mmCIF file of C-alpha atoms in Angstrom:
data_model
loop_
_atom_site.group_PDB
_atom_site.id
_atom_site.type_symbol
_atom_site.label_atom_id
_atom_site.label_comp_id
_atom_site.label_asym_id
_atom_site.label_seq_id
_atom_site.Cartn_x
_atom_site.Cartn_y
_atom_site.Cartn_z
ATOM 1 C CA MET A 1 11.917 21.028 -9.706
ATOM 2 C CA ALA A 2 12.780 19.355 -6.405
ATOM 3 C CA ILE A 3 15.647 21.834 -5.949
ATOM 4 C CA VAL A 4 13.229 24.728 -6.482
ATOM 5 C CA TRP A 5 10.911 23.455 -3.743
ATOM 6 C CA ILE A 6 13.836 22.910 -1.367
ATOM 7 C CA ALA A 7 14.910 26.502 -2.049
ATOM 8 C CA ILE A 8 11.362 27.692 -1.255
ATOM 9 C CA TRP A 9 11.455 25.629 1.937
ATOM 10 C CA GLN A 10 14.749 27.267 2.955
ATOM 11 C CA LEU A 11 13.333 30.713 2.143
ATOM 12 C CA CYS A 12 10.309 30.022 4.366
ATOM 13 C CA TYR A 13 12.695 28.964 7.136
ATOM 14 C CA TRP A 14 14.583 32.265 6.851
ATOM 15 C CA ILE A 15 11.293 34.162 7.052
ATOM 16 C CA VAL A 16 10.006 32.221 10.074
ATOM 17 C CA LYS A 17 13.390 31.973 11.837
ATOM 18 C CA GLN A 18 11.964 29.503 14.340
ATOM 19 C CA GLU A 19 13.378 25.960 14.303
ATOM 20 C CA LEU A 20 10.497 24.905 16.536
ATOM 21 C CA LEU A 21 7.925 25.887 13.886
ATOM 22 C CA LEU A 22 9.816 25.012 10.713
ATOM 23 C CA ALA A 23 13.075 23.085 10.468
ATOM 24 C CA SER A 24 15.508 24.008 7.701
ATOM 25 C CA PRO A 25 16.190 21.443 4.945
ATOM 26 C CA PHE A 26 19.863 21.366 5.934
ATOM 27 C CA SER A 27 19.149 20.548 9.586
ATOM 28 C CA VAL A 28 16.669 17.865 8.476
ATOM 29 C CA LEU A 29 19.253 16.347 6.121
ATOM 30 C CA LYS A 30 21.863 16.409 8.897
ATOM 31 C CA ARG A 31 19.464 14.747 11.345
ATOM 32 C CA LEU A 32 18.524 12.141 8.752
ATOM 33 C CA GLY A 33 22.202 11.285 8.346
ATOM 34 C CA GLU A 34 22.567 10.950 12.118
ATOM 35 C CA LEU A 35 19.581 8.613 12.278
ATOM 36 C CA MET A 36 20.814 6.431 9.430
ATOM 37 C CA ILE A 37 24.036 5.490 11.207
ATOM 38 C CA GLN A 38 22.072 4.120 14.167
ATOM 39 C CA SER A 39 21.122 0.429 14.194
ATOM 40 C CA GLU A 40 17.878 1.301 16.001
ATOM 41 C CA PHE A 41 16.799 3.362 12.976
ATOM 42 C CA TRP A 42 17.089 0.424 10.593
ATOM 43 C CA LYS A 43 15.354 -1.879 13.071
ATOM 44 C CA THR A 44 12.438 0.566 13.275
ATOM 45 C CA VAL A 45 12.219 0.904 9.491
ATOM 46 C CA ALA A 46 12.408 -2.878 8.985
ATOM 47 C CA ILE A 47 9.634 -3.606 11.503
ATOM 48 C CA SER A 48 7.276 -1.018 9.996
ATOM 49 C CA CYS A 49 7.956 -2.265 6.457
ATOM 50 C CA LEU A 50 7.430 -5.892 7.487
ATOM 51 C CA HIS A 51 4.097 -5.178 9.191
ATOM 52 C CA ILE A 52 2.697 -2.967 6.441
ATOM 53 C CA PHE A 53 3.697 -5.238 3.580
ATOM 54 C CA THR A 54 2.456 -8.329 5.375
ATOM 55 C CA GLY A 55 -0.938 -6.622 5.403
ATOM 56 C CA PHE A 56 -0.493 -5.653 1.753
ATOM 57 C CA ILE A 57 0.282 -9.226 0.649
ATOM 58 C CA LEU A 58 -2.626 -10.650 2.665
ATOM 59 C CA GLY A 59 -4.975 -8.071 1.147
ATOM 60 C CA VAL A 60 -3.812 -8.881 -2.380
ATOM 61 C CA PHE A 61 -4.132 -12.648 -1.861
ATOM 62 C CA LEU A 62 -7.609 -12.569 -0.311
ATOM 63 C CA GLY A 63 -8.762 -9.844 -2.709
ATOM 64 C CA VAL A 64 -7.984 -12.070 -5.696
ATOM 65 C CA LEU A 65 -9.452 -15.170 -4.009
ATOM 66 C CA PHE A 66 -12.701 -13.405 -3.096
ATOM 67 C CA ALA A 67 -12.969 -11.906 -6.595
ATOM 68 C CA VAL A 68 -12.682 -15.344 -8.206
ATOM 69 C CA LEU A 69 -15.303 -16.779 -5.836
ATOM 70 C CA SER A 70 -17.626 -13.805 -6.442
ATOM 71 C CA ALA A 71 -17.314 -14.199 -10.208
ATOM 72 C CA LYS A 72 -18.160 -17.898 -9.946
ATOM 73 C CA TYR A 73 -20.865 -17.766 -7.258
ATOM 74 C CA ALA A 74 -23.458 -14.969 -7.346
ATOM 75 C CA LEU A 75 -24.575 -15.762 -3.787
ATOM 76 C CA PHE A 76 -21.053 -15.247 -2.453
ATOM 77 C CA CYS A 77 -20.836 -11.947 -4.341
ATOM 78 C CA SER A 78 -24.133 -10.756 -2.824
ATOM 79 C CA PHE A 79 -22.935 -11.810 0.624
ATOM 80 C CA LEU A 80 -19.613 -9.974 0.311
ATOM 81 C CA SER A 81 -20.816 -6.825 -1.466
ATOM 82 C CA PRO A 82 -22.182 -4.985 1.635
ATOM 83 C CA VAL A 83 -18.969 -5.689 3.548
ATOM 84 C CA MET A 84 -16.792 -4.254 0.774
ATOM 85 C CA THR A 85 -19.064 -1.221 0.469
ATOM 86 C CA ILE A 86 -18.814 -0.530 4.207
ATOM 87 C CA VAL A 87 -15.024 -0.939 4.222
ATOM 88 C CA LYS A 88 -14.623 1.482 1.300
ATOM 89 C CA ALA A 89 -16.996 4.044 2.833
ATOM 90 C CA THR A 90 -15.615 4.037 6.389
ATOM 91 C CA PRO A 91 -12.773 6.484 7.223
ATOM 92 C CA VAL A 92 -9.444 4.832 7.998
ATOM 93 C CA ALA A 93 -9.241 6.644 11.356
ATOM 94 C CA SER A 94 -12.505 5.011 12.464
ATOM 95 C CA PHE A 95 -11.168 1.537 11.689
ATOM 96 C CA ILE A 96 -7.921 2.293 13.524
ATOM 97 C CA ILE A 97 -9.739 3.401 16.681
ATOM 98 C CA LEU A 98 -12.117 0.422 16.571
ATOM 99 C CA ALA A 99 -9.332 -2.049 15.858
ATOM 100 C CA LEU A 100 -7.356 -0.791 18.855
ATOM 101 C CA ILE A 101 -10.050 -2.401 21.025
ATOM 102 C CA TRP A 102 -9.503 -5.860 19.524
ATOM 103 C CA ILE A 103 -5.933 -5.952 18.195
ATOM 104 C CA GLN A 104 -2.524 -5.457 19.812
ATOM 105 C CA SER A 105 -0.914 -2.156 18.848
ATOM 106 C CA ALA A 106 2.064 -3.985 17.303
ATOM 107 C CA ARG A 107 -0.256 -5.807 14.863
ATOM 108 C CA LEU A 108 -2.551 -2.895 14.038
ATOM 109 C CA SER A 109 -0.647 -1.679 10.968
ATOM 110 C CA VAL A 110 -0.878 -5.191 9.477
ATOM 111 C CA PHE A 111 -4.657 -5.211 9.867
ATOM 112 C CA ILE A 112 -5.203 -1.656 8.592
ATOM 113 C CA SER A 113 -2.981 -2.163 5.522
ATOM 114 C CA PHE A 114 -4.814 -5.409 4.795
ATOM 115 C CA LEU A 115 -8.212 -3.771 5.230
ATOM 116 C CA LEU A 116 -7.400 -0.924 2.864
ATOM 117 C CA ILE A 117 -5.937 -3.012 0.035
ATOM 118 C CA LEU A 118 -8.544 -5.825 0.164
ATOM 119 C CA PRO A 119 -11.552 -3.998 -1.385
ATOM 120 C CA LEU A 120 -9.348 -2.294 -3.975
ATOM 121 C CA VAL A 121 -7.864 -5.546 -5.293
ATOM 122 C CA TYR A 122 -11.212 -7.332 -4.964
ATOM 123 C CA THR A 123 -13.140 -4.710 -6.970
ATOM 124 C CA ASN A 124 -10.548 -4.360 -9.736
ATOM 125 C CA THR A 125 -9.974 -8.096 -10.137
ATOM 126 C CA LEU A 126 -13.704 -8.838 -10.196
ATOM 127 C CA GLN A 127 -14.215 -6.130 -12.803
ATOM 128 C CA GLY A 128 -11.434 -7.622 -14.923
ATOM 129 C CA ILE A 129 -12.972 -11.107 -14.730
ATOM 130 C CA ARG A 130 -16.414 -9.803 -15.673
ATOM 131 C CA LYS A 131 -15.031 -7.879 -18.645
ATOM 132 C CA THR A 132 -13.265 -10.902 -20.106
ATOM 133 C CA ASP A 133 -13.970 -11.101 -23.836
ATOM 134 C CA ILE A 134 -17.033 -13.335 -24.368
ATOM 135 C CA LYS A 135 -15.852 -14.273 -27.865
ATOM 136 C CA LEU A 136 -12.634 -15.705 -26.460
ATOM 137 C CA LEU A 137 -14.608 -17.775 -23.956
ATOM 138 C CA GLU A 138 -16.921 -19.019 -26.722
ATOM 139 C CA MET A 139 -13.900 -19.984 -28.807
ATOM 140 C CA ALA A 140 -12.445 -21.852 -25.830
ATOM 141 C CA GLU A 141 -15.755 -23.713 -25.475
ATOM 142 C CA VAL A 142 -15.782 -24.678 -29.149
ATOM 143 C CA TYR A 143 -12.205 -25.970 -29.071
ATOM 144 C CA GLN A 144 -12.770 -27.622 -25.672
ATOM 145 C CA MET A 145 -9.896 -25.780 -24.028
ATOM 146 C CA SER A 146 -9.035 -27.056 -20.556
ATOM 147 C CA ALA A 147 -9.728 -24.990 -17.434
ATOM 148 C CA ILE A 148 -5.995 -24.398 -16.963
ATOM 149 C CA GLY A 149 -5.693 -23.284 -20.582
ATOM 150 C CA ARG A 150 -8.570 -20.816 -20.184
ATOM 151 C CA LEU A 151 -7.012 -19.464 -17.020
ATOM 152 C CA ARG A 152 -3.570 -19.063 -18.576
ATOM 153 C CA TYR A 153 -4.424 -17.777 -22.047
ATOM 154 C CA ILE A 154 -7.738 -15.949 -21.520
ATOM 155 C CA TYR A 155 -8.513 -14.931 -17.952
ATOM 156 C CA ILE A 156 -5.084 -13.947 -16.664
ATOM 157 C CA PRO A 157 -4.089 -11.748 -19.661
ATOM 158 C CA GLN A 158 -7.511 -10.053 -19.483
ATOM 159 C CA VAL A 159 -7.432 -9.503 -15.706
ATOM 160 C CA LEU A 160 -3.761 -8.533 -15.267
ATOM 161 C CA PRO A 161 -4.164 -4.816 -16.212
ATOM 162 C CA TYR A 162 -6.948 -4.405 -13.615
ATOM 163 C CA PHE A 163 -4.948 -6.286 -10.988
ATOM 164 C CA PHE A 164 -1.757 -4.340 -11.677
ATOM 165 C CA SER A 165 -3.632 -1.039 -11.448
ATOM 166 C CA ALA A 166 -5.006 -2.016 -8.029
ATOM 167 C CA CYS A 167 -1.554 -3.005 -6.748
ATOM 168 C CA ILE A 168 0.131 0.188 -7.946
ATOM 169 C CA THR A 169 -2.574 2.360 -6.377
ATOM 170 C CA GLY A 170 -2.885 0.193 -3.281
ATOM 171 C CA VAL A 171 0.776 0.140 -2.247
ATOM 172 C CA GLY A 172 0.694 3.882 -1.552
ATOM 173 C CA PHE A 173 -2.614 3.653 0.319
ATOM 174 C CA ALA A 174 -1.425 0.680 2.367
ATOM 175 C CA TRP A 175 1.792 2.439 3.323
ATOM 176 C CA LYS A 176 0.122 5.702 4.386
ATOM 177 C CA SER A 177 -2.675 3.973 6.296
ATOM 178 C CA GLY A 178 -0.181 1.677 8.026
ATOM 179 C CA ILE A 179 1.891 4.643 9.222
ATOM 180 C CA ALA A 180 -1.305 6.400 10.379
ATOM 181 C CA ALA A 181 -2.205 3.289 12.386
ATOM 182 C CA GLU A 182 1.225 3.326 14.028
ATOM 183 C CA ILE A 183 0.857 7.006 14.960
ATOM 184 C CA LEU A 184 -2.412 6.311 16.778
ATOM 185 C CA ALA A 185 -1.426 2.938 18.255
ATOM 186 C CA VAL A 186 2.150 3.944 19.226
ATOM 187 C CA PRO A 187 3.678 0.429 19.089
ATOM 188 C CA LYS A 188 7.290 -0.217 20.053
ATOM 189 C CA ASN A 189 9.903 0.252 17.285
ATOM 190 C CA ALA A 190 7.719 1.790 14.569
ATOM 191 C CA ILE A 191 8.061 4.783 12.251
ATOM 192 C CA GLY A 192 4.643 6.075 13.303
ATOM 193 C CA THR A 193 5.729 5.992 16.944
ATOM 194 C CA MET A 194 8.822 8.061 16.150
ATOM 195 C CA LEU A 195 6.617 10.620 14.377
ATOM 196 C CA TYR A 196 4.275 10.758 17.364
ATOM 197 C CA GLU A 197 7.087 11.145 19.893
ATOM 198 C CA SER A 198 8.751 13.858 17.796
ATOM 199 C CA LYS A 199 5.501 15.808 17.845
ATOM 200 C CA ILE A 200 4.908 15.286 21.588
ATOM 201 C CA TYR A 201 8.426 16.413 22.542
ATOM 202 C CA LEU A 202 8.389 19.294 20.002
ATOM 203 C CA GLU A 203 11.393 17.889 18.140
ATOM 204 C CA THR A 204 10.506 19.521 14.828
ATOM 205 C CA THR A 205 13.711 18.500 13.062
ATOM 206 C CA ASP A 206 13.127 14.851 13.999
ATOM 207 C CA LEU A 207 9.509 15.152 12.874
ATOM 208 C CA PHE A 208 10.596 16.413 9.445
ATOM 209 C CA ALA A 209 13.355 13.783 9.225
ATOM 210 C CA TRP A 210 10.976 10.891 9.939
ATOM 211 C CA THR A 211 8.425 12.378 7.543
ATOM 212 C CA ALA A 212 11.148 12.377 4.883
ATOM 213 C CA VAL A 213 11.784 8.698 5.680
ATOM 214 C CA VAL A 214 8.081 7.929 5.148
ATOM 215 C CA ILE A 215 8.042 9.769 1.803
ATOM 216 C CA LEU A 216 11.264 8.187 0.532
ATOM 217 C CA LEU A 217 10.179 4.675 1.514
ATOM 218 C CA SER A 218 6.785 5.197 -0.109
ATOM 219 C CA LEU A 219 8.418 6.258 -3.391
ATOM 220 C CA PHE A 220 10.923 3.406 -3.153
ATOM 221 C CA PHE A 221 8.310 0.701 -2.641
ATOM 222 C CA GLU A 222 6.036 2.116 -5.340
ATOM 223 C CA LYS A 223 8.972 1.870 -7.763
ATOM 224 C CA ILE A 224 9.632 -1.725 -6.679
ATOM 225 C CA ILE A 225 5.980 -2.705 -7.163
ATOM 226 C CA VAL A 226 5.857 -1.049 -10.597
ATOM 227 C CA ARG A 227 9.094 -2.751 -11.691
ATOM 228 C CA ALA A 228 7.902 -6.124 -10.378
ATOM 229 C CA ILE A 229 4.593 -5.732 -12.199
ATOM 230 C CA GLN A 230 6.330 -4.762 -15.443
ATOM 231 C CA PHE A 231 8.667 -7.751 -15.124
ATOM 232 C CA VAL A 232 5.834 -10.219 -14.473
ATOM 233 C CA GLY A 233 3.697 -8.729 -17.249
ATOM 234 C CA GLU A 234 6.485 -8.841 -19.846
ATOM 235 C CA ARG A 235 7.446 -12.374 -18.835
ATOM 236 C CA TRP A 236 3.821 -13.523 -19.070
ATOM 237 C CA ILE A 237 3.482 -11.986 -22.543
ATOM 238 C CA ARG A 238 6.678 -13.711 -23.734
ATOM 239 C CA THR A 239 5.476 -17.035 -22.279
ATOM 240 C CA GLY A 240 2.097 -16.661 -23.995
ATOM 241 C CA GLU A 241 3.748 -15.990 -27.354
ATOM 242 C CA ARG A 242 5.696 -19.265 -27.287
#
């Protein structure tokens, strides 16, 4: 099906016949090849990936931590609930513009990626904890299972599907929001900056080429996250069966 859509793209290019308005897939592919042999290209990609996934990891870590604290302490949950509601309801663009006042442009994508993934992981993990089978917890109480045993054999297997779902969904959101932050902040050596400059200087082929980079990297990292999650899940199941 991808070939069909590329053919439609090429057909649209023939109809428009304006490289400035619509670049052909062949010129985009050629430009992408030219970019990939430049060391500056890989430096730009590496910096954007590092910033966005630093935010992703921070969001995952604090999301899980806050979910555990909220499940244990009702007061903490009540305190945090309005904040999470506001974060989920506020448009990403608003946060980017506000954050530009307080944060350096080079660090903005870290903050925005973190901010987007945090409520997603928090909500899913908290839901998983709250839906833990009561009968299993009662059985653990009867047999005086240790706290570590409850965590390993009851809570984690029950919560993992919710957590994995949040990570799989969140990696795409974090990536797209991080690139959007770079476009508005225009930091040095960033994919978003290259997109912005391509648009400003009317370099349509470059704009399409960098957009292709964003799409390919998004698909690549989603695959990595899914594979990592499958690996961890299968390993945990095998460990639990021993």
